[in-house]
GROMACS .gro file of C-alpha atoms in nm:
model
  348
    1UNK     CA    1   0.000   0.000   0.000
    2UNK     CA    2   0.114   0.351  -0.049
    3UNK     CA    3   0.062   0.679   0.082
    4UNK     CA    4  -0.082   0.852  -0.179
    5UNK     CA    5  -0.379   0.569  -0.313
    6UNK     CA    6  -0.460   0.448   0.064
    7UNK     CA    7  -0.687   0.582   0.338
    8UNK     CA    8  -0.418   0.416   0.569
    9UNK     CA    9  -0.100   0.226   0.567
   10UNK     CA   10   0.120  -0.006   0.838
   11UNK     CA   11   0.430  -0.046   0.798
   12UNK     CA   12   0.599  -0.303   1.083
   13UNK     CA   13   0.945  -0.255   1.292
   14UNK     CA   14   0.960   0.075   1.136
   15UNK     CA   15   1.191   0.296   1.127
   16UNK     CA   16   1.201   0.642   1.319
   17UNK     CA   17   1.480   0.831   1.186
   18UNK     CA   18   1.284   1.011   0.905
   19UNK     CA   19   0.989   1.092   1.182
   20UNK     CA   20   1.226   1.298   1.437
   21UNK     CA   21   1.420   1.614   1.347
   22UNK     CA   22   1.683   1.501   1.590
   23UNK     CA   23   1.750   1.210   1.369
   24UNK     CA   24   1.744   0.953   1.676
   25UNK     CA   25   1.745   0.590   1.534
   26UNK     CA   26   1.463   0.470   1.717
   27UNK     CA   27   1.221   0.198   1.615
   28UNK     CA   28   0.851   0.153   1.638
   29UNK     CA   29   0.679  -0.179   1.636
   30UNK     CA   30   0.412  -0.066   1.417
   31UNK     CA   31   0.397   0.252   1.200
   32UNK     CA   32   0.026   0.344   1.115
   33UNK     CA   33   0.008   0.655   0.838
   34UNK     CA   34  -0.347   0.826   0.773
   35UNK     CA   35  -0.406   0.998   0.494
   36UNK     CA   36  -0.786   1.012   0.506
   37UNK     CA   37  -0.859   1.133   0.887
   38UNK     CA   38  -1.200   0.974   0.806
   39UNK     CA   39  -1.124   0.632   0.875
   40UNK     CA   40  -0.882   0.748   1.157
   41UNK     CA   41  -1.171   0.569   1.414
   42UNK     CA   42  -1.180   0.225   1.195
   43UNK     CA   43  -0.726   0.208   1.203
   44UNK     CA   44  -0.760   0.268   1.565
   45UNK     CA   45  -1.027   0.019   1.627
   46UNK     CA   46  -0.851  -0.271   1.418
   47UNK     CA   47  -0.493  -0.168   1.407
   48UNK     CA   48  -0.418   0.011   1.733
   49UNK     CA   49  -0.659  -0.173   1.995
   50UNK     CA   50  -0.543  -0.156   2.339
   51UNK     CA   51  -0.199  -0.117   2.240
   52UNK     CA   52   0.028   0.226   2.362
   53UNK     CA   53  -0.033   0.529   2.097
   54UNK     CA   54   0.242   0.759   2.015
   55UNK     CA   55   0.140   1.067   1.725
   56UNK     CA   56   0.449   1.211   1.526
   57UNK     CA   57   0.396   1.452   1.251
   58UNK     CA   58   0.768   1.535   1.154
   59UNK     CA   59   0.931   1.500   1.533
   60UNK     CA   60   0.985   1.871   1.554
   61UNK     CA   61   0.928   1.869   1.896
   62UNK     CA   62   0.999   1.543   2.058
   63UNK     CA   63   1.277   1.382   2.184
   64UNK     CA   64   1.297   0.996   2.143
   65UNK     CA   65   1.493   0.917   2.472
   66UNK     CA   66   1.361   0.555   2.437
   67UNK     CA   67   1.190   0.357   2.141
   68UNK     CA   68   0.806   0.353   2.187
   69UNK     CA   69   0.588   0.102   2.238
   70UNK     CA   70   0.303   0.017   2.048
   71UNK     CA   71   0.185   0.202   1.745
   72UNK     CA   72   0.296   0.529   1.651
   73UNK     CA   73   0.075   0.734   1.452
   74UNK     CA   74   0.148   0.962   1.195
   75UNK     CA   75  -0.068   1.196   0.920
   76UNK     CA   76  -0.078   1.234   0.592
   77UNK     CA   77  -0.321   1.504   0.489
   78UNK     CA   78  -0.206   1.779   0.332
   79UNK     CA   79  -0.454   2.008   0.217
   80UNK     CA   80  -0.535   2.358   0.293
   81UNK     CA   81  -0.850   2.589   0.225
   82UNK     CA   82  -0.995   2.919   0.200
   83UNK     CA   83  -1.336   2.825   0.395
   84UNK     CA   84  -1.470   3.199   0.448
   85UNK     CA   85  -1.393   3.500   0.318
   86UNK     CA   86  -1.467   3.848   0.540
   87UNK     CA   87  -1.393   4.184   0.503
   88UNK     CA   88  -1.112   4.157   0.734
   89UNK     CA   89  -0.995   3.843   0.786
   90UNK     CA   90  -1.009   3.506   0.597
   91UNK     CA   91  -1.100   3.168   0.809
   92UNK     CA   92  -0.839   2.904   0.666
   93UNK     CA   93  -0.829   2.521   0.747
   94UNK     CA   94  -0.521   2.301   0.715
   95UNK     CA   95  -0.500   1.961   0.738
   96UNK     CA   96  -0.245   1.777   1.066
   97UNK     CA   97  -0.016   1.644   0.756
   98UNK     CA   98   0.040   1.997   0.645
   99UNK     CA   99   0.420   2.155   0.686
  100UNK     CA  100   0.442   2.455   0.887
  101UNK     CA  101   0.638   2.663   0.685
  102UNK     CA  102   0.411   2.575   0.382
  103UNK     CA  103   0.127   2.691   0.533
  104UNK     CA  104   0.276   3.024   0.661
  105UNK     CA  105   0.375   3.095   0.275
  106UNK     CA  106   0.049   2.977   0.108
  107UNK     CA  107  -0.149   3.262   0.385
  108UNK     CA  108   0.142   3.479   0.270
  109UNK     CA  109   0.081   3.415  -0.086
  110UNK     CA  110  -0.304   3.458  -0.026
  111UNK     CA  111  -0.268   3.815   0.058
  112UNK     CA  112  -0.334   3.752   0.486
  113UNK     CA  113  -0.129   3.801   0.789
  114UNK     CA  114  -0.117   3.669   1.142
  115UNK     CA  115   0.135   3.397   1.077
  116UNK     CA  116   0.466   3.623   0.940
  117UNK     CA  117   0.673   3.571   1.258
  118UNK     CA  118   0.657   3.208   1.278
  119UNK     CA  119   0.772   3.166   0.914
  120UNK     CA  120   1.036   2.872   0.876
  121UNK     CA  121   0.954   2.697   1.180
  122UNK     CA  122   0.991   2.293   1.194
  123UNK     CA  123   0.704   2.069   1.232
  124UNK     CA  124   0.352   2.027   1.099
  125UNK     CA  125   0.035   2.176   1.097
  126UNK     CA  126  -0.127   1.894   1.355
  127UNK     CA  127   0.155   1.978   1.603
  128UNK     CA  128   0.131   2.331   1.627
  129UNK     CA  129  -0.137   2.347   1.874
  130UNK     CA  130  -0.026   2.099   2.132
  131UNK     CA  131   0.304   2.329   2.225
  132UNK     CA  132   0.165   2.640   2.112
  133UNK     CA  133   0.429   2.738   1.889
  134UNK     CA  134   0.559   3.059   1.896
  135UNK     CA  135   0.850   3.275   1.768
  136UNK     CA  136   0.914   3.681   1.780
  137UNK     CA  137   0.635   3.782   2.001
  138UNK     CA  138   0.381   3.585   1.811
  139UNK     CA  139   0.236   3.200   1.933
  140UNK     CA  140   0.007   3.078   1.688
  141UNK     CA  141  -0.306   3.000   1.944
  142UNK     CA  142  -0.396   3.355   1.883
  143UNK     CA  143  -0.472   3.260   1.543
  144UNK     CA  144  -0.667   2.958   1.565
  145UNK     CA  145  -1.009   2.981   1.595
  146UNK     CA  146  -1.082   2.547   1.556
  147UNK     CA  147  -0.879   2.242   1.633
  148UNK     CA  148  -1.084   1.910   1.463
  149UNK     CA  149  -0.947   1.608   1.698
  150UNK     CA  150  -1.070   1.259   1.738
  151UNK     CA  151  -1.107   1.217   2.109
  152UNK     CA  152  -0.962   0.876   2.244
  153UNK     CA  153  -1.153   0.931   2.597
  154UNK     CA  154  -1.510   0.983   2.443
  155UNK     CA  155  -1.459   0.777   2.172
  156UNK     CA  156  -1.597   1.084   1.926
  157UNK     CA  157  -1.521   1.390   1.697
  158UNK     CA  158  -1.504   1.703   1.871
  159UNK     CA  159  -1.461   2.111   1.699
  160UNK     CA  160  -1.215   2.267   2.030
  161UNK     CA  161  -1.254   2.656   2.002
  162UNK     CA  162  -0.972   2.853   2.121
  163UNK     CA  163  -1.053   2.885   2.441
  164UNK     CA  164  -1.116   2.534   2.493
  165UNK     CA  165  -0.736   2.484   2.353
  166UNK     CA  166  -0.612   2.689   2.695
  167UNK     CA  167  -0.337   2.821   2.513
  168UNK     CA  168  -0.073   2.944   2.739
  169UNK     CA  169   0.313   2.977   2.717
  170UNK     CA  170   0.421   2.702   2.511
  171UNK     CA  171   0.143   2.530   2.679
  172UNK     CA  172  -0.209   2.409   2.565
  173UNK     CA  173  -0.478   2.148   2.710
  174UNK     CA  174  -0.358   1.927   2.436
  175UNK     CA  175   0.029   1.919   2.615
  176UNK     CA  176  -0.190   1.820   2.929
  177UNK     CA  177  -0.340   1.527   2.778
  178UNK     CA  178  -0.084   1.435   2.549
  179UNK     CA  179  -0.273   1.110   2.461
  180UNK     CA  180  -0.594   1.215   2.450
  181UNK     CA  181  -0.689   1.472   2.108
  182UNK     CA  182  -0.570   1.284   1.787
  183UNK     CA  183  -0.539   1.674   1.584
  184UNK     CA  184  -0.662   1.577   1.226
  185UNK     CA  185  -0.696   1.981   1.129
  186UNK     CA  186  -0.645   2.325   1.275
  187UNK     CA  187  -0.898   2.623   1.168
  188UNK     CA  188  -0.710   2.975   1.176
  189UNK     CA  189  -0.863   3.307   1.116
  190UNK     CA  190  -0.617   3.512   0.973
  191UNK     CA  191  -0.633   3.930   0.939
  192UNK     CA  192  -0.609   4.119   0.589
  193UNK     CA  193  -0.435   4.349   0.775
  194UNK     CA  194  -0.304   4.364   1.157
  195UNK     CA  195  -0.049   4.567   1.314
  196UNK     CA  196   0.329   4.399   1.264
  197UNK     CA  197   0.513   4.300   1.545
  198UNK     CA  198   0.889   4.421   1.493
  199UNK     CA  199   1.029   4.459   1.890
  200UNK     CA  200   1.178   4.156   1.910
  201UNK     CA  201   1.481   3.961   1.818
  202UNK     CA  202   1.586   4.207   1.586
  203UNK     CA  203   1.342   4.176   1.315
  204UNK     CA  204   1.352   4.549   1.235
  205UNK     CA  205   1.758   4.575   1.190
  206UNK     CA  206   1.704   4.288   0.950
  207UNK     CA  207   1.466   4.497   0.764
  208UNK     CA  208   1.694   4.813   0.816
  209UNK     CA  209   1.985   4.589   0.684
  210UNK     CA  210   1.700   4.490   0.385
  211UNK     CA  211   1.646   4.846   0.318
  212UNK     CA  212   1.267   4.825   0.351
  213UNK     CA  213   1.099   5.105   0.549
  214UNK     CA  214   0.796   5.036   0.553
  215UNK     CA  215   0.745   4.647   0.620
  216UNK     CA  216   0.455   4.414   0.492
  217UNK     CA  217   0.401   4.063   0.634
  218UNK     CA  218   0.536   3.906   0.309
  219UNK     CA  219   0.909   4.115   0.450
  220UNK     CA  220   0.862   4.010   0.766
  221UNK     CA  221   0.857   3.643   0.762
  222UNK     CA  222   1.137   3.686   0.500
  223UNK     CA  223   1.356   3.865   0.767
  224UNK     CA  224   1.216   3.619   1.069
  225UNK     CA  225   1.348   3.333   0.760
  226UNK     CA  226   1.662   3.543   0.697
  227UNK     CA  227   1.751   3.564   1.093
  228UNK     CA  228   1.621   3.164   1.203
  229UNK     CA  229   1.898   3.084   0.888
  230UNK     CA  230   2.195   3.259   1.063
  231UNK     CA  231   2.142   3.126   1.394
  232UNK     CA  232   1.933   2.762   1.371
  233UNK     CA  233   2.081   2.466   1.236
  234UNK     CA  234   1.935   2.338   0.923
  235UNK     CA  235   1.779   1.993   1.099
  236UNK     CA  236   1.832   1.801   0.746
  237UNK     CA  237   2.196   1.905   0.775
  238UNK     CA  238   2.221   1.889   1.179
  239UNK     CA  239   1.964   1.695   1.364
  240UNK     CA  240   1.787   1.966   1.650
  241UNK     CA  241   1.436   2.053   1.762
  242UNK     CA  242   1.479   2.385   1.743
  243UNK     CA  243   1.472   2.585   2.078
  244UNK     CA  244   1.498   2.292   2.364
  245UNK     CA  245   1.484   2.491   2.631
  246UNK     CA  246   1.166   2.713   2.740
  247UNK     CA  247   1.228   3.108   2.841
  248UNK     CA  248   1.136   3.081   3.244
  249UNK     CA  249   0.864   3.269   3.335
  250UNK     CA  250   0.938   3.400   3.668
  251UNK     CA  251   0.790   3.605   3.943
  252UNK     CA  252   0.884   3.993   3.943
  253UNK     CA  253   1.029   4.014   4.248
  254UNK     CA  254   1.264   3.729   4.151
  255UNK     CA  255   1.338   3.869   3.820
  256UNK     CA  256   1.439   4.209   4.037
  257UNK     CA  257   1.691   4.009   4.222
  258UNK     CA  258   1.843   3.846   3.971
  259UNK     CA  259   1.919   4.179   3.735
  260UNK     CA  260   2.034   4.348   4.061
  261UNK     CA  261   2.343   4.069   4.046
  262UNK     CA  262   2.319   4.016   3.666
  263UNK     CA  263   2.198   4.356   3.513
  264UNK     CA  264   2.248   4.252   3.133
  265UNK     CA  265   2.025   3.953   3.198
  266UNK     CA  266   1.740   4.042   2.850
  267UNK     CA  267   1.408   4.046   3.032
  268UNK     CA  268   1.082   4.011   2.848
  269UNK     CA  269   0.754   4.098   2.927
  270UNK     CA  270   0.532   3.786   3.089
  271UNK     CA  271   0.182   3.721   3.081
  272UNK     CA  272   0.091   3.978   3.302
  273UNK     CA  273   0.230   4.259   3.553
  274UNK     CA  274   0.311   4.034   3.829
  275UNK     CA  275   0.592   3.818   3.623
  276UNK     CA  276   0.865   3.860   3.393
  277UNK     CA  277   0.991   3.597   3.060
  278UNK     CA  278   1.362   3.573   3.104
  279UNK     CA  279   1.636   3.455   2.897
  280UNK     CA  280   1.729   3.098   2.888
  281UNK     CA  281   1.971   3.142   2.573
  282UNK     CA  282   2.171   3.396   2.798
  283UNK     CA  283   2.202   3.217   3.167
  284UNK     CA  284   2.285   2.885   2.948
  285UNK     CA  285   2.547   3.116   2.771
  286UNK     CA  286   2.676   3.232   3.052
  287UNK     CA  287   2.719   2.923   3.222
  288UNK     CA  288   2.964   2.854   2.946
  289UNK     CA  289   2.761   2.539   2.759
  290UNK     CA  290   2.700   2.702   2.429
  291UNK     CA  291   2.902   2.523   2.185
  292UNK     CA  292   2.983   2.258   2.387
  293UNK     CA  293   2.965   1.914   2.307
  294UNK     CA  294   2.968   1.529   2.493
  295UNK     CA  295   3.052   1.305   2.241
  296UNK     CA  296   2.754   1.329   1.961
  297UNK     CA  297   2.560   1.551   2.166
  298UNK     CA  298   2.572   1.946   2.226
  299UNK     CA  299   2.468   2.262   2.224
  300UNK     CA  300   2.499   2.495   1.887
  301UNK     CA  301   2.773   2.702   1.885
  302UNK     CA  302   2.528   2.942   1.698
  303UNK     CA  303   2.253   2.967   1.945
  304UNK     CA  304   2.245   2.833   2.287
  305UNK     CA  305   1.887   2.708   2.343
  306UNK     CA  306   1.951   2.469   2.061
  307UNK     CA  307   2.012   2.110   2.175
  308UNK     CA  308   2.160   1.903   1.846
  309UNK     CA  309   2.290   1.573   1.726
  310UNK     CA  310   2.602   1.541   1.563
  311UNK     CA  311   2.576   1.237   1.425
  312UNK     CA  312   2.472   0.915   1.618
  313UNK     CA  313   2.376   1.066   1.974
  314UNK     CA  314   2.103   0.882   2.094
  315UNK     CA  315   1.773   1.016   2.264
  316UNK     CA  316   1.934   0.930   2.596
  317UNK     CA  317   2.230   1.081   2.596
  318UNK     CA  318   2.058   1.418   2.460
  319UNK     CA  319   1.875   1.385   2.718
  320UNK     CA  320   2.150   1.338   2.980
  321UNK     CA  321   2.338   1.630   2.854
  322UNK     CA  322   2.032   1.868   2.867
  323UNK     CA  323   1.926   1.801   3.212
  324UNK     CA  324   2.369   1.908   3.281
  325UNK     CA  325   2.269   2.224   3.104
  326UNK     CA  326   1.941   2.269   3.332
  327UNK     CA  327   2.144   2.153   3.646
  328UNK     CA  328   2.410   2.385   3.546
  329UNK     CA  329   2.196   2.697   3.540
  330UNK     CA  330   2.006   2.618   3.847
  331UNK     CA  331   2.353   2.616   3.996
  332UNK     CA  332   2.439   2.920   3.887
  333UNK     CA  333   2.108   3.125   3.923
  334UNK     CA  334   1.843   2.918   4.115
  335UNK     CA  335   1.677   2.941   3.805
  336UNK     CA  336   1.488   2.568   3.668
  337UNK     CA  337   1.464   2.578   3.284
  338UNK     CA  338   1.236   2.307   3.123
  339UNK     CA  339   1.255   2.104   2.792
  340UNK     CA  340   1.008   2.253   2.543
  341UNK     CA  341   0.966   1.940   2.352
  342UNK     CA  342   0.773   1.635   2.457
  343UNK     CA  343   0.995   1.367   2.582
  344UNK     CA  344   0.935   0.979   2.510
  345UNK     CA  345   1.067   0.716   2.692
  346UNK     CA  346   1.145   0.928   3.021
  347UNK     CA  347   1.067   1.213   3.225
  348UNK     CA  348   1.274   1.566   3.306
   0.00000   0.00000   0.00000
């Protein structure tokens, strides 16, 4: 059977490699691929059973610190559509199969806005919602109206409106019951027009340095594309899940201590008056880890929240040299930084 003339396929012992960004060599005992979400209930009735259930789209934000039992599941539906057009704003929907960046182009392409600053990120539509992916003061939950999931607990479809999603920080209900929503498409209502968000990162000296003046969305996912180039790693060319490590969110009173000992600590604003986001790239940085390596596994030279795989690491001994980074800072600052991708096979 193939991907492309199936509803579903299986494929046993299979292989992992292509499914994580990290390029762990971890095996599955069963590898179930839906391209029609219809029959999504049927596969999991007669393929999965009882067994464990593990979703990957492309692994952009997992780490395989173990192989994983059971069936892994992974979509294959790829299509995106204008559903309703409005005077200001265009409802979209996008199938879990979808890649990111594809989608962020195509709204591009269609003349709409929302999704500029999280242009080139890794990962799939169908993932998107679960960590609430964000990137240059944007996170995408503020664009989705609609996640469609099949829900393993109730045994039906269910339509979760945004506020159902609880989108937080790098947080969402579906991160809190990780095995509960199967995401088969995301609904986003995207803006004609809406104001540009250029204070962060630098995204307006890379449109200085571009010689544009007065930005549209189209220029600034190209800078936000220009700027992830010069300081990601390509994960084709070096396997990474992009940032590892989350920005703490702290309390302000903490954050007030800390710059009165370490005043160039960057300090962003929080989710309200009472905390402060601060800077895990800097305290790892400063703790000396960026561009460090153990072996296979290290931190980027280029950026410092950037876990990566130079060659044959495996999920466990990624793992074993982030939590030295995280002990490392907490050392140093009394600060805990967490893992922003979902770990398999152990916990932080």
């Amino acid at each position: 059977m193939t991907a492309d003339s199936t509803p579903w396929s299986l494929t046993e012992n299979a292989s992992l490699q292509h499914l994580n960004t990290f390029h762990v060599a971890a095996r599955a005992p069963r590898l179930l691929l839906i391209n029609d979400p219809n029959v999504l209930p049927e596969a999991l009735a007669n393929v999965v059973g009882a067994s464990p259930l593990l979703v990957l789209g492309s692994g952009s934000n997992v780490l395989l610190a173990a192989d994983p039992e059971g069936t892994v599941l992974s979509f294959a539906n790829t299509g995106i559509t204008a559903l309703e057009h409005r005077t200001d704003y265009t409802l979209v929907r996008a199938g879990a199969g979808v890649v990111w960046h594809e989608l962020v182009m195509w709204s591009l392409a269609e003349g709409l806005s929302g999704l500029e600053n999280l242009a080139l990120i890794p990962g799939t539509v169908g993932a998107a919602p679960i960590q609430n992916i964000g990137a240059y003061g944007v996170q995408v939950g503020e664009f989705i109206q609609t996640v469609e999931a099949w829900d393993t607990q109730e045994q039906q479809w269910v339509r979760l409106e945004q506020e159902a999603c609880r989108f937080a920080y790098r947080d969402s209900v579906f991160k809190h019951e990780p095995d509960r929503y199967l995401i088969t498409a995301v609904e986003f209502r995207l803006p004609l027009l809406h104001e540009l968000r250029l204070d962060y990162a630098g995204i307006r000296e890379e449109l200085t340095a571009m010689g544009i003046e007065l930005p549209v969305s189209a220029d600034v996912a190209n800078a936000v594309i220009a700027i992830r180039r010069r300081k990601l790693p390509d994960p084709d060319v070096l396997g990474n899940a992009g940032s590892f490590f989350k920005n703490p969110v702290l309390p302000l009173e903490q954050v007030n201590v800390l710059l009165q000992h370490y005043p160039a600590l960057p300090v962003f604003p929080g989710s309200d008056d009472s905390n402060r986001k601060v800077s895990a790239a800097w305290m790892i940085e400063a703790c000396g880890w960026k561009g460090q390596r153990d072996g296979d596994a290290g931190i980027s030279p280029n950026h410092a929240l950037v876990l990566v795989n130079y060659g044959s690491a495996t999920g466990e001994e990624l793992l074993a040299f982030a939590r030295r980074v995280s002990a490392s800072v907490l050392e140093t600052f009394g600060v805990p930084i967490e893992p922003e991708p979902r770990l398999v096979g152990a916990h932080w």
